[in-house]
XYZ file of C-alpha atoms in Angstrom:
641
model
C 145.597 -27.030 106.869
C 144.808 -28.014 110.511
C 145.464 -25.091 113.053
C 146.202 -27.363 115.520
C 148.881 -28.890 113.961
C 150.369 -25.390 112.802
C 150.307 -24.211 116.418
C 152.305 -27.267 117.291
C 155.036 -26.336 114.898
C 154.992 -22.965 116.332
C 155.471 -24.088 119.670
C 158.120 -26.744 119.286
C 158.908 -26.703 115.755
C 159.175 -30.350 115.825
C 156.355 -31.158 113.217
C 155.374 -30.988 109.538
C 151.812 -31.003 108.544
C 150.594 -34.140 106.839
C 146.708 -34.477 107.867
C 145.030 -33.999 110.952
C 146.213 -35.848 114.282
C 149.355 -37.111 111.615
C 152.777 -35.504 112.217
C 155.963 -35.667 110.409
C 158.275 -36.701 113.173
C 161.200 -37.931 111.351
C 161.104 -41.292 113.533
C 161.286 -44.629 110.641
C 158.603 -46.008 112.679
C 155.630 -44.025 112.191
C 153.576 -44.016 108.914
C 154.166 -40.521 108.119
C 157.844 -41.257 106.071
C 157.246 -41.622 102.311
C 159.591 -42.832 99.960
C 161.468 -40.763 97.742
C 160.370 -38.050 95.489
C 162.170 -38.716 92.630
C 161.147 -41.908 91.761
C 157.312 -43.272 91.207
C 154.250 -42.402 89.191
C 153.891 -38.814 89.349
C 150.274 -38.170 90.017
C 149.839 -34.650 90.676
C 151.565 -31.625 90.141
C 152.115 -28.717 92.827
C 153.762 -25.753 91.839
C 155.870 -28.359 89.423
C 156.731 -30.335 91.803
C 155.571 -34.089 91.923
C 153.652 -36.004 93.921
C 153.749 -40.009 93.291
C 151.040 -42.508 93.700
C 153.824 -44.195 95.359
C 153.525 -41.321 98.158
C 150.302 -40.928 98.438
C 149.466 -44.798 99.081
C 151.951 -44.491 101.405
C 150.090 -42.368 103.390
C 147.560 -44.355 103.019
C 148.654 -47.699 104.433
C 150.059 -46.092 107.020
C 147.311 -44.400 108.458
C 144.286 -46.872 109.783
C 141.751 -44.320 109.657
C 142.702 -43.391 105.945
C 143.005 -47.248 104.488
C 139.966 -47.986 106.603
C 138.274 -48.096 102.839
C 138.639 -47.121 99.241
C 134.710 -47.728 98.634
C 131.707 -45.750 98.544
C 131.325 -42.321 100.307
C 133.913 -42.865 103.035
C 136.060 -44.185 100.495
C 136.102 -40.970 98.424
C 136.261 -38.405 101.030
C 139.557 -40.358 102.807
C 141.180 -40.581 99.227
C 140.502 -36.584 99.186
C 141.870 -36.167 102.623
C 144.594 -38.643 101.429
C 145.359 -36.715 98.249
C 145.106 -32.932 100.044
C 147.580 -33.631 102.537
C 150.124 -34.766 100.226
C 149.514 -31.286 97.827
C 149.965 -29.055 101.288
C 153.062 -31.171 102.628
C 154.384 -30.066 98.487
C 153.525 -26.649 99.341
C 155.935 -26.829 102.361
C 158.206 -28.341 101.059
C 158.536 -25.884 98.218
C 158.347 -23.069 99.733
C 160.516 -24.334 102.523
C 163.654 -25.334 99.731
C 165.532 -22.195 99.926
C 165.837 -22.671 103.599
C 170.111 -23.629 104.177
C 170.282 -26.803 105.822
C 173.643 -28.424 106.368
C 174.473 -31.856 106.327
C 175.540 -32.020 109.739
C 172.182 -30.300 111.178
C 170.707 -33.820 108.892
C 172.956 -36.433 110.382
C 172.371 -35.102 114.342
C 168.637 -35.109 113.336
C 169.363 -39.097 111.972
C 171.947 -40.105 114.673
C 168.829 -39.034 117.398
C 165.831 -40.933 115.658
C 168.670 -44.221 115.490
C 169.386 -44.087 118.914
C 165.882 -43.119 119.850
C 164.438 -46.301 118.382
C 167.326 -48.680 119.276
C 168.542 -48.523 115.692
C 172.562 -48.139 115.619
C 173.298 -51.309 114.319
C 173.648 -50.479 110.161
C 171.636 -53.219 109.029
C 169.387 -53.209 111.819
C 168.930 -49.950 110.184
C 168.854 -50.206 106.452
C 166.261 -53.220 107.282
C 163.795 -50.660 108.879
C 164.017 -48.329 106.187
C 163.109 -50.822 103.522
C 160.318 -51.419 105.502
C 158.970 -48.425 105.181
C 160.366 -47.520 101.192
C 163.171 -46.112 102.248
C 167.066 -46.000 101.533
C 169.198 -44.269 104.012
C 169.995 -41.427 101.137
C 165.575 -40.843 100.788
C 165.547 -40.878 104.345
C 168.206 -38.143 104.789
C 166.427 -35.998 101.922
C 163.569 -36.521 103.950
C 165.104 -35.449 107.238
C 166.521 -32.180 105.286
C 162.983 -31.095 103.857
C 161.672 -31.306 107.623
C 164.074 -29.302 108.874
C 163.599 -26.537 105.997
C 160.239 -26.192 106.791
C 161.147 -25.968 110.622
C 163.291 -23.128 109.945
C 160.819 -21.585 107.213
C 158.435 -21.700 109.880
C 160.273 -20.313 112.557
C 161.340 -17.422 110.581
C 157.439 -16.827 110.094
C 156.883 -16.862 114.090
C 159.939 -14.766 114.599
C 159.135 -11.670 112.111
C 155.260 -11.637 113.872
C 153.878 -8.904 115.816
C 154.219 -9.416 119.588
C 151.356 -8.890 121.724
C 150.732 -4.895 122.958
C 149.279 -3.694 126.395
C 145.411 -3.862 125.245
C 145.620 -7.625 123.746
C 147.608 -8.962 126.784
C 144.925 -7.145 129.554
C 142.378 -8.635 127.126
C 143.341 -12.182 127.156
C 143.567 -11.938 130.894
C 140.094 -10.683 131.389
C 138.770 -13.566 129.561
C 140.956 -16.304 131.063
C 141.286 -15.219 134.482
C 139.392 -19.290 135.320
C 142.428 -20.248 134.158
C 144.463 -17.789 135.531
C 144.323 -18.391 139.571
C 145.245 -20.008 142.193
C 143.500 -23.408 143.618
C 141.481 -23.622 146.981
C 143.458 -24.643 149.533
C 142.693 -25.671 153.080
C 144.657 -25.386 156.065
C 143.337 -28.666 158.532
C 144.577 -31.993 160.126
C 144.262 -35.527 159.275
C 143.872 -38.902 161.326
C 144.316 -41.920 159.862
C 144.090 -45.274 161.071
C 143.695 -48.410 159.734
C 140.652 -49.841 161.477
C 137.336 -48.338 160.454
C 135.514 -49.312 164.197
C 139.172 -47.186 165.881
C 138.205 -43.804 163.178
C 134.267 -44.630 164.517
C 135.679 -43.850 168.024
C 138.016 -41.124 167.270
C 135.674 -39.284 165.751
C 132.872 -39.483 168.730
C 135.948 -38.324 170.883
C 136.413 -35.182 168.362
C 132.834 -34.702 168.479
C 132.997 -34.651 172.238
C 135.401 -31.987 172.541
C 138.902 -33.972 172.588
C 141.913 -32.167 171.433
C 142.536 -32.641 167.327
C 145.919 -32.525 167.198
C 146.839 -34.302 170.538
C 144.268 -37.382 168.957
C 146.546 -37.482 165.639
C 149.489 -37.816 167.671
C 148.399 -40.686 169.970
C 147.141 -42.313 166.577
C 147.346 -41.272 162.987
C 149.730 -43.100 161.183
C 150.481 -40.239 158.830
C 151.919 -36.953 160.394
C 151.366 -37.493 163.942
C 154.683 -36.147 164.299
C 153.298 -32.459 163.503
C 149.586 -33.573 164.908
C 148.195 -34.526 161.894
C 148.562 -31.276 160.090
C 148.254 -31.095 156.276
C 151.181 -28.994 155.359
C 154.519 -28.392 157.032
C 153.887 -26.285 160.343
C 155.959 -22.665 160.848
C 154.787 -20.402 163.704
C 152.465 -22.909 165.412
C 150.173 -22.960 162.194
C 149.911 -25.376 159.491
C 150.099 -24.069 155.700
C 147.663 -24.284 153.628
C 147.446 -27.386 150.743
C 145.911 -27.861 147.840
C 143.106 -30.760 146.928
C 145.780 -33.346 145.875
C 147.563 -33.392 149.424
C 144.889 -36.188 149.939
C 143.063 -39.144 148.291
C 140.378 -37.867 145.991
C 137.469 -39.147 147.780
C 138.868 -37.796 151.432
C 139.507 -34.259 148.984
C 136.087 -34.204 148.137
C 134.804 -34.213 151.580
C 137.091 -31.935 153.303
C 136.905 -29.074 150.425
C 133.257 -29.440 150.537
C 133.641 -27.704 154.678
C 133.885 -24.219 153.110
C 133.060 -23.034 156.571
C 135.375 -25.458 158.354
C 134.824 -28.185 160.356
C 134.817 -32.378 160.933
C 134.417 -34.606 158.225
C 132.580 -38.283 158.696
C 135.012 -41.495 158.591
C 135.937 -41.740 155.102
C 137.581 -45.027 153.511
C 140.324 -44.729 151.082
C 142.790 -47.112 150.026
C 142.417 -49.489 152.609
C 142.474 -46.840 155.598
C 140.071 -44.701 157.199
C 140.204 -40.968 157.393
C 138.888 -37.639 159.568
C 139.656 -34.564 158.304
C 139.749 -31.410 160.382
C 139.322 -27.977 158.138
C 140.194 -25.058 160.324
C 140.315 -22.799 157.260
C 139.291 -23.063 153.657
C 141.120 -20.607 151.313
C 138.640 -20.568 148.302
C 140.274 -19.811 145.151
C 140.942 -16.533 143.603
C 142.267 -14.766 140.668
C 145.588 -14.184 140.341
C 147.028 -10.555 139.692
C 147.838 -8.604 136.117
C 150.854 -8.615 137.387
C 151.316 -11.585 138.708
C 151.151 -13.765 135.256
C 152.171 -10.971 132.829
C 155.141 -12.899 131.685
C 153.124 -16.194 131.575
C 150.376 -14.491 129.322
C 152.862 -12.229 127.196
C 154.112 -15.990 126.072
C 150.637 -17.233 125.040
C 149.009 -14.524 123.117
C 152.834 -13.573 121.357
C 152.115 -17.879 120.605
C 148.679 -16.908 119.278
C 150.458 -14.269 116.979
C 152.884 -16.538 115.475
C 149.751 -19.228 115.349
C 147.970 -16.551 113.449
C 151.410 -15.265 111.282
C 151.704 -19.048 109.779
C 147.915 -19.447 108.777
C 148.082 -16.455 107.123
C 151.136 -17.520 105.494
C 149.541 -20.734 104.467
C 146.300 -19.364 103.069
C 148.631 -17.538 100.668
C 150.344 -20.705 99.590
C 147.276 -22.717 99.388
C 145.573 -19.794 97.329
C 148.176 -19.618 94.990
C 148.998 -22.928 93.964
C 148.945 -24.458 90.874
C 147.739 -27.911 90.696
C 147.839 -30.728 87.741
C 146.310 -33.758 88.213
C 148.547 -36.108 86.022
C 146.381 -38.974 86.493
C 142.967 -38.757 86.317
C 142.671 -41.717 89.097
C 144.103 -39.323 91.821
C 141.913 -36.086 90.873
C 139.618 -35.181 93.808
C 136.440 -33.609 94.734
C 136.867 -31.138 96.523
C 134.358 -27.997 96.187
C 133.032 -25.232 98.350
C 131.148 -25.975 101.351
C 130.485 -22.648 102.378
C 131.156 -18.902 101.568
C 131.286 -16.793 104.946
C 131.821 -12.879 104.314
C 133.356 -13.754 100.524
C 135.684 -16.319 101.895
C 135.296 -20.156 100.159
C 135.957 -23.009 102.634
C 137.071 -25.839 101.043
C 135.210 -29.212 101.552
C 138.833 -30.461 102.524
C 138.638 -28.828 105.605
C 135.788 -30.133 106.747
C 137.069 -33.673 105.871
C 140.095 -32.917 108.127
C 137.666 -32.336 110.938
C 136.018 -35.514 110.550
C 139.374 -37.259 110.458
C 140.474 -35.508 113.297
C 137.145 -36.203 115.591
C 137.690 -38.963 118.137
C 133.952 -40.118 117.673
C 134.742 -40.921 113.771
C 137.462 -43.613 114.728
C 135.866 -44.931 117.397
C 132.546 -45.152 114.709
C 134.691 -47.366 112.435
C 135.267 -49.716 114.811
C 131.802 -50.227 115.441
C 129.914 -49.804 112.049
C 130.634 -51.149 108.672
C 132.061 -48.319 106.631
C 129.118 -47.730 103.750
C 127.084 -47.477 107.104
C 129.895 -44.857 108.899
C 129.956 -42.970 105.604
C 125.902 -41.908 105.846
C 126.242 -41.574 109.716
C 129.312 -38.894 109.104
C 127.115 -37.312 106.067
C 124.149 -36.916 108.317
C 125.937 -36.278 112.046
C 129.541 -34.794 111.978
C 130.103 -32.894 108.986
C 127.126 -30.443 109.522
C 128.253 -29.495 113.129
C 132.182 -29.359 111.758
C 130.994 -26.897 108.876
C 129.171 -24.820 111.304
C 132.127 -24.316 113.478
C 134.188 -23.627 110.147
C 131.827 -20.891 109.829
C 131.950 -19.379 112.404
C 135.828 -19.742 112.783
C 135.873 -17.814 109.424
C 133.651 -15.004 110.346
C 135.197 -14.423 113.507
C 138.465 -12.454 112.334
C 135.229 -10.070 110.255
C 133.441 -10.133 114.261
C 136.943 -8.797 116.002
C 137.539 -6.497 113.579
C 133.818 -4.785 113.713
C 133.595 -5.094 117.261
C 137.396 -3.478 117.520
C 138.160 -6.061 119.986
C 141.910 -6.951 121.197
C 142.070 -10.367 120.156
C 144.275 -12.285 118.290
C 145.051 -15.860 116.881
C 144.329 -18.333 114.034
C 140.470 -18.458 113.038
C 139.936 -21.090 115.527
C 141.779 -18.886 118.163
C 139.303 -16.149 117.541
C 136.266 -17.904 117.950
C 136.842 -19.705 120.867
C 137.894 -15.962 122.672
C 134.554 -14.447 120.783
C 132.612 -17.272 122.634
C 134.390 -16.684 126.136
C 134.072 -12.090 125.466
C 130.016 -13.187 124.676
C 130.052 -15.108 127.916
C 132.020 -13.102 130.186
C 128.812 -11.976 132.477
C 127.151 -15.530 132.420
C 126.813 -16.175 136.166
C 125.116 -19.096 138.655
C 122.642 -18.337 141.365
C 122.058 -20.446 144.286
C 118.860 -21.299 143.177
C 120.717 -22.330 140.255
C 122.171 -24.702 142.482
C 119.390 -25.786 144.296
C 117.290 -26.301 141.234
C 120.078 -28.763 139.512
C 119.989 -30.954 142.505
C 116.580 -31.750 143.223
C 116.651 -32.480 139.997
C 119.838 -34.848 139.561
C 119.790 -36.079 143.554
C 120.620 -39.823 141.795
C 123.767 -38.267 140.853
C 124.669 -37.904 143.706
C 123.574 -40.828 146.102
C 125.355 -43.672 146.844
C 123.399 -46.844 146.167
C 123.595 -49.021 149.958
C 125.888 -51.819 149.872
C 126.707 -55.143 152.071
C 128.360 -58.652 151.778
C 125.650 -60.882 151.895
C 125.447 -64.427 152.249
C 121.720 -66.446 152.104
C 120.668 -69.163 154.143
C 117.455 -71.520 152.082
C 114.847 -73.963 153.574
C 112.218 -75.550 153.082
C 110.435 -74.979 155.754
C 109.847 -71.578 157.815
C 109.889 -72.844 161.252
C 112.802 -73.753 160.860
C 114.335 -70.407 158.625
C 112.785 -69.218 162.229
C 114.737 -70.982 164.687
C 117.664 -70.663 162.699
C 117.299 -66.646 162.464
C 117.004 -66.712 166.388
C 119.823 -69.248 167.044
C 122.306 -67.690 165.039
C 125.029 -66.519 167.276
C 126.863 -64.670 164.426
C 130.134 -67.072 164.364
C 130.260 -69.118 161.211
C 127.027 -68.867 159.221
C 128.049 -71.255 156.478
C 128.554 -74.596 159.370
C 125.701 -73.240 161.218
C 123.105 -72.274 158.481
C 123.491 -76.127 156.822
C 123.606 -77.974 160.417
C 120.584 -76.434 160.492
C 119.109 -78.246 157.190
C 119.327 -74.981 155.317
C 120.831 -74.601 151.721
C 123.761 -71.739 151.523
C 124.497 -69.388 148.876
C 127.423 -67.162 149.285
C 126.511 -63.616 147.307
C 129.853 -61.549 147.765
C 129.087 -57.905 147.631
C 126.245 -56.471 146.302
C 124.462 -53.597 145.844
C 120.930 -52.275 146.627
C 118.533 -52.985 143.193
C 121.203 -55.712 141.839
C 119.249 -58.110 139.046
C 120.337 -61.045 141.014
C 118.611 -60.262 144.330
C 114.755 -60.669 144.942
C 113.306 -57.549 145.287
C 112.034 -59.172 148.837
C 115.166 -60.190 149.569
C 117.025 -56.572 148.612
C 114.081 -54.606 150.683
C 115.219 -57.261 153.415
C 118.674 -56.298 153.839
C 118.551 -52.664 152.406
C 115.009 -51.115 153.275
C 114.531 -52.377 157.077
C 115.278 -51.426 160.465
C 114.645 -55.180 161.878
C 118.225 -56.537 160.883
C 119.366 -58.413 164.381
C 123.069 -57.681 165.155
C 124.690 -61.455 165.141
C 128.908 -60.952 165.367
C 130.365 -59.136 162.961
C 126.890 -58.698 160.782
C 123.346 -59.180 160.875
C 120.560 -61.359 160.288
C 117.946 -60.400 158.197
C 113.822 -61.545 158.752
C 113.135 -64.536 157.328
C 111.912 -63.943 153.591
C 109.393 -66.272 151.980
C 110.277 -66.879 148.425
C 107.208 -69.014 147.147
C 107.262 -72.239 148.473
C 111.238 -71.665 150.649
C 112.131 -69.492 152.904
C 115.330 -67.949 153.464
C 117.679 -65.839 155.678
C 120.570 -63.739 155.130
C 123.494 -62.761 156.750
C 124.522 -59.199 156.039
C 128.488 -57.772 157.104
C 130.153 -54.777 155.655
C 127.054 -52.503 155.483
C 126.897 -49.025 153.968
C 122.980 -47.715 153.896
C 122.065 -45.039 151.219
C 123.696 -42.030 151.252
C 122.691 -38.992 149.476
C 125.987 -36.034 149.457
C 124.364 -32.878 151.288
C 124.013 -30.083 148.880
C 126.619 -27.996 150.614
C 129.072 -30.890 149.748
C 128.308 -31.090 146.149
C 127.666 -27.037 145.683
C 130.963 -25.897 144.173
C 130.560 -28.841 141.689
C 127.244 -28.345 140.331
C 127.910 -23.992 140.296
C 131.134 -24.682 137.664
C 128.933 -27.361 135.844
C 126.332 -24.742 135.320
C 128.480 -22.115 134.782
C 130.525 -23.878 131.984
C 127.415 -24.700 130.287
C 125.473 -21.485 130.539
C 128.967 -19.652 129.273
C 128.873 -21.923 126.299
C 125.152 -21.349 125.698
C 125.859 -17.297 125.972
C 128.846 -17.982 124.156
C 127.338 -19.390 121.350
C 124.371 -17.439 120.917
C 126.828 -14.507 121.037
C 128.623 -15.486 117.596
C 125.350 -16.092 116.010
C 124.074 -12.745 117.005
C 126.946 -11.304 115.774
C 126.759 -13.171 112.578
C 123.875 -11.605 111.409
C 125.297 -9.223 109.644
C 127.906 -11.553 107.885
C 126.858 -13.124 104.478
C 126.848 -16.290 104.548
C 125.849 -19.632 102.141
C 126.315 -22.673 103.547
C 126.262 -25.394 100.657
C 127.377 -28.260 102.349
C 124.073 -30.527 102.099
C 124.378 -29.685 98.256
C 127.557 -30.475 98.032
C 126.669 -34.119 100.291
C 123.883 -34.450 97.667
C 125.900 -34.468 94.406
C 128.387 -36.190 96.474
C 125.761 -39.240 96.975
C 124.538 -39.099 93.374
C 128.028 -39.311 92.366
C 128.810 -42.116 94.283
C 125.567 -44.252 93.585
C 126.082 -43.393 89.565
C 129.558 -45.316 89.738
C 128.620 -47.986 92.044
C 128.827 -50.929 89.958
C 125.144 -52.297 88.905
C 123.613 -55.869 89.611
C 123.430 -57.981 87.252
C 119.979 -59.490 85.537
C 119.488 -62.224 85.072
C 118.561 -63.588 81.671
C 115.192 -64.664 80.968
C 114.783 -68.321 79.572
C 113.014 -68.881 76.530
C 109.124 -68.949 76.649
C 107.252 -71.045 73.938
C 104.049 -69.691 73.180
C 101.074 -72.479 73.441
C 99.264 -72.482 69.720
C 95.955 -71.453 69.593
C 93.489 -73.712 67.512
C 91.315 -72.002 65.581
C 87.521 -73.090 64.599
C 86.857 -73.984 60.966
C 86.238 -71.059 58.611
C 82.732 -70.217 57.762
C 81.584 -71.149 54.197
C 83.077 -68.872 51.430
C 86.788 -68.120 54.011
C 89.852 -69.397 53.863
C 90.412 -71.260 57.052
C 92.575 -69.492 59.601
C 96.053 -69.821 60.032
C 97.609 -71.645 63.214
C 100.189 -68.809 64.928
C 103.584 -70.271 64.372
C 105.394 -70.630 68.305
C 107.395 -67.707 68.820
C 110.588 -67.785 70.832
C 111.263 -63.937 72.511
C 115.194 -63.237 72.139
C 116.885 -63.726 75.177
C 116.583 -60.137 77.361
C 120.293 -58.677 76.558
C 120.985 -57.099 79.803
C 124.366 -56.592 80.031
C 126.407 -56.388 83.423
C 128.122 -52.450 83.297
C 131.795 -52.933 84.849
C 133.395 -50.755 87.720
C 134.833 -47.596 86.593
């Protein structure tokens, strides 16, 4: 069963397992409705209770990932996938029927999904049913088992433990990242709508001129309270947090750590100057503080932990008849961790579940996306079923106060292994000598190109050019004009003399509102450009990019510690992972039933008679071979199970 989906039902009690990233949501529109139990094929038996072929094609249609193919590997594992949902949604259901359910709880639940989805009229009604193989009366039994297993369920999360002292100061210690408050900043804006005004305004700031007074003669946002960030009590703004301004202007200001002026920074058509008088880094909030807020989460991970336990009971018990051969699956051990079997089903519902496998069969064939999942998912899913299976054996050794499903446990194993991971500024440094590209800004301009045949007069023209209209002047001139928009410094469709030109010079010649570059000889032309709207190269300063890179390297060197930590502590944990067995017999398996080619049959050959020289004296003469026709090669063509 998929943990995720159980601590969804916890939390809202809104949704009945079906198969990973599929929920039971009692809406007629969604492919997770089935028709009626009482009527179909059976094909399997849970517990005595049926499951049709009806219902488990059903699930099939519905789901694009599931019908994506009935062939080959794919084909087989989504049919097991398919089939294994269907026998855990029985489980739930039966041991959800003693749960009391009246009909009125039933026709609120319907009377919400009909208004919900625009569906009061009675026939507009009945008509969307049928659509989906249903009558009003399946629907409603539907609706009912839903709600039984809500209630089952919530009786489950209600009679678990709630979280003590130790497990509530342990969670905290491991998710205090999570736990605090943003950086704020306390500072003033200007902003102004003309880029060559925030030029100005700034060399004024730079000279000494008054912030505040500056914002009020100008900014069009806050000048009222001189450009401050937050609302202003006492004389002195309070402090915001890194949405209070467009992301790009954020970056820049929360990058002054030590305070001070941003550059002019463009944003949504305006221009911006940030003042920082005081950055208030983050910092962890209190014990106290979030007690409530965490007592809520780990009693969650309790009642996460309460329902897979009670689920592992139902799926360990259950007694299941395949009726019809056609619908038995494969589904064997992939791995035994500490005497615990993991089912190859659960690995299957990873796959399933994993955004890359959807987006893989939209871009590969499926008998192609079956060997790519064989070779690249399902080894890295088993591994972390693995380890989410030993981990409840690692708490319990290491006497550690955590709680949760499997899955729970291992992800607060990796953050306890990685709790003293740290970054050191030459850490920092390191990362971005190495990685500068990341963070430069490749130059920029509007460019337009002037072409003629002869240089003296790309010359003249480069001096004349008074900077007015470049387009009139550049063809009075004889020249040929190509207008190239924006571009960038490197783009395919400039020369590389004619990018160094406008990008990688200091002899552009101001002409209005641009510049005219040198003139470039391309073979046997010659050419000049006009360049407006240019931004040179710009590489971020280290100081502005530090608090980036430090949590990039920080996440990944606690997931490296974290990792290694499991393993370590894994060692002493039998464990025998059978999963590429398990992909081999699979293969075999498959290949054995694929249907075989057919051969063709081979025409008759005649054989050419031999003639023989007389006898010698005293012999019978030798016999001429008769022709000999070979029978026909009886290759047969084997049919598809």
């Amino acid at each position: 069963m998929n943990k995720k989906v159980l601590t969804s039902v916890l939390l809202g009690f809104l949704a009945v397992l079906l198969v990973v990233g599929l929920v039971y949501q009692f809406t007629p529109n969604v492919g997770s409705l089935f028709g009626k139990q009482s009527s179909g094929t059976p094909a399997i038996t849970v517990n005595g209770q049926t499951v049709t072929v009806e219902e488990i094609q059903a699930l099939q249609r519905s789901n694009p990932v599931l019908s994506a193919t009935t062939e080959g590997i794919l084909g087989e594992d989504l049919k097991t996938v398919a089939v294994e949902s269907r026998i855990e949604n029985a489980l739930l259901k039966a041991a959800s029927s003693g749960e009391n359910i009246s009909r009125a709880d039933v026709n609120e639940q319907v009377d919400k999904v009909r208004k919900g989805n625009n569906l009061t009229d009675n026939k507009a009604w009945v008509d969307r049913l049928a659509q989906i193989g249903f009558t009003d009366a399946s629907y409603r039994e539907e609706v009912q088992s839903g709600l039984a297993i809500q209630k089952k369920q919530k009786s489950i999360a209600d009679a678990a433990p709630k979280a003590t002292e130790a497990q509530l100061k342990q969670f905290y210690s491991l998710n205090k990242d999570q736990l605090q408050d943003e950086a704020r900043i306390i500072g003033r804006e200007i902003v102004v709508a003309d880029k060559a005004k925030a030029t100005a305004l700034l060399a004024q700031l730079k000279g000494g001129s008054d912030f505040a007074t500056l914002a009020r003669e100008n900014s069009t946002e806050f000048k009222d309270r001189g450009g401050a960030l937050g609302p202003v009590t006492g004389g002195k703004p309070a402090a915001v947090t890194q949405v209070a301004l467009p992301p790009e202007v954020s970056a820049a200001a929360f990058a002054l750590t030590g305070g001070g002026l941003t550059d002019v920074i463009s944003s949504g058509g305006k221009f911006y100057i940030v003042k920082v008088e005081q950055f208030v880094p983050a910092a962890a909030k209190s014990y106290e503080s979030v007690k409530k807020q965490i007592t809520d989460q780990v009693n969650q991970l309790l009642q996460t932990a309460a329902a897979e336990k009670w689920f592992d009971g139902l799926r360990k018990t259950a007694k299941i008849d395949y009726v019809l051969p056609a619908w038995k699956i494969n589904n064997p051990t992939v791995a035994t961790v500490g005497g615990q079997d993991i089912p190859y089903s659960d690995v299957l519902s990873g796959v399933v579940g994993n955004q890359q496998f959807a987006s893989l069969l939209q871009q590969v064939p499926a008998d192609q996306a079956g060997s790519m999942v064989n070779q690249f998912l399902k080894p890295g899913i088993a591994e972390q079923l693995i380890e989410q299976y030993a981990a409840p054996t690692i708490v319990a050794d290491k006497k550690l106060d955590l709680v949760g499903s499997r899955a729970n446990l291992a992800q607060q194993l990796a953050l306890y292994g990685s709790k003293d991971a740290s970054v050191t500024d030459q850490d920092v440094i390191k990362d971005y000598q190495q990685n500068v590209a990341k963070y430069t800004t490749k130059a920029s301009a509007t460019l337009s190109e002037a072409v003629f045949t002869d240089r003296a007069k790309a010359l003249a023209f480069r001096q004349s050019f008074d900077g007015k209209n470049f387009v009139q002047a550049a063809s009075k001139a004889g020249g040929t004009v190509s207008e190239r928009g924006s571009v960038t410094a490197g783009d395919a469709a400039l020369s590389p003399a004619l990018s160094k030109a406008v990008f990688d010079t200091s002899s552009l010649r101001p002409a209005g509102e641009g510049s005219v570059s040198d003139v470039i000889e391309n073979g046997k032309t010659y050419s000049v450009a006009y360049v407006t709207d240019l931004v040179r190269a710009n590489v971020k300063p280290l100081k502005e990019v530090d608090a980036v890179i430090r949590s990039q390297l920080l996440a990944q060197k606690r997931a490296e510690a974290g990792q290694a930590y499991i393993k370590a502590q894994m060692k002493d944990i039998k464990v025998d992972n059978k999963l590429s067995a398990v992909l081999a017999a699979q293969e075999k398996r498959i290949a054995a039933a694929a249907p075989k080619p057919a051969t063709p049959a081979t025409p008759p050959v005649t054989t050419t008679p031999v003639t023989t020289p007389p006898a010698a004296s005293g012999t019978e003469p030798a016999k001429t071979p008769a022709t000999t026709t070979p029978a026909p090669d009886s290759t047969s063509t084997p049919t598809k199970p």
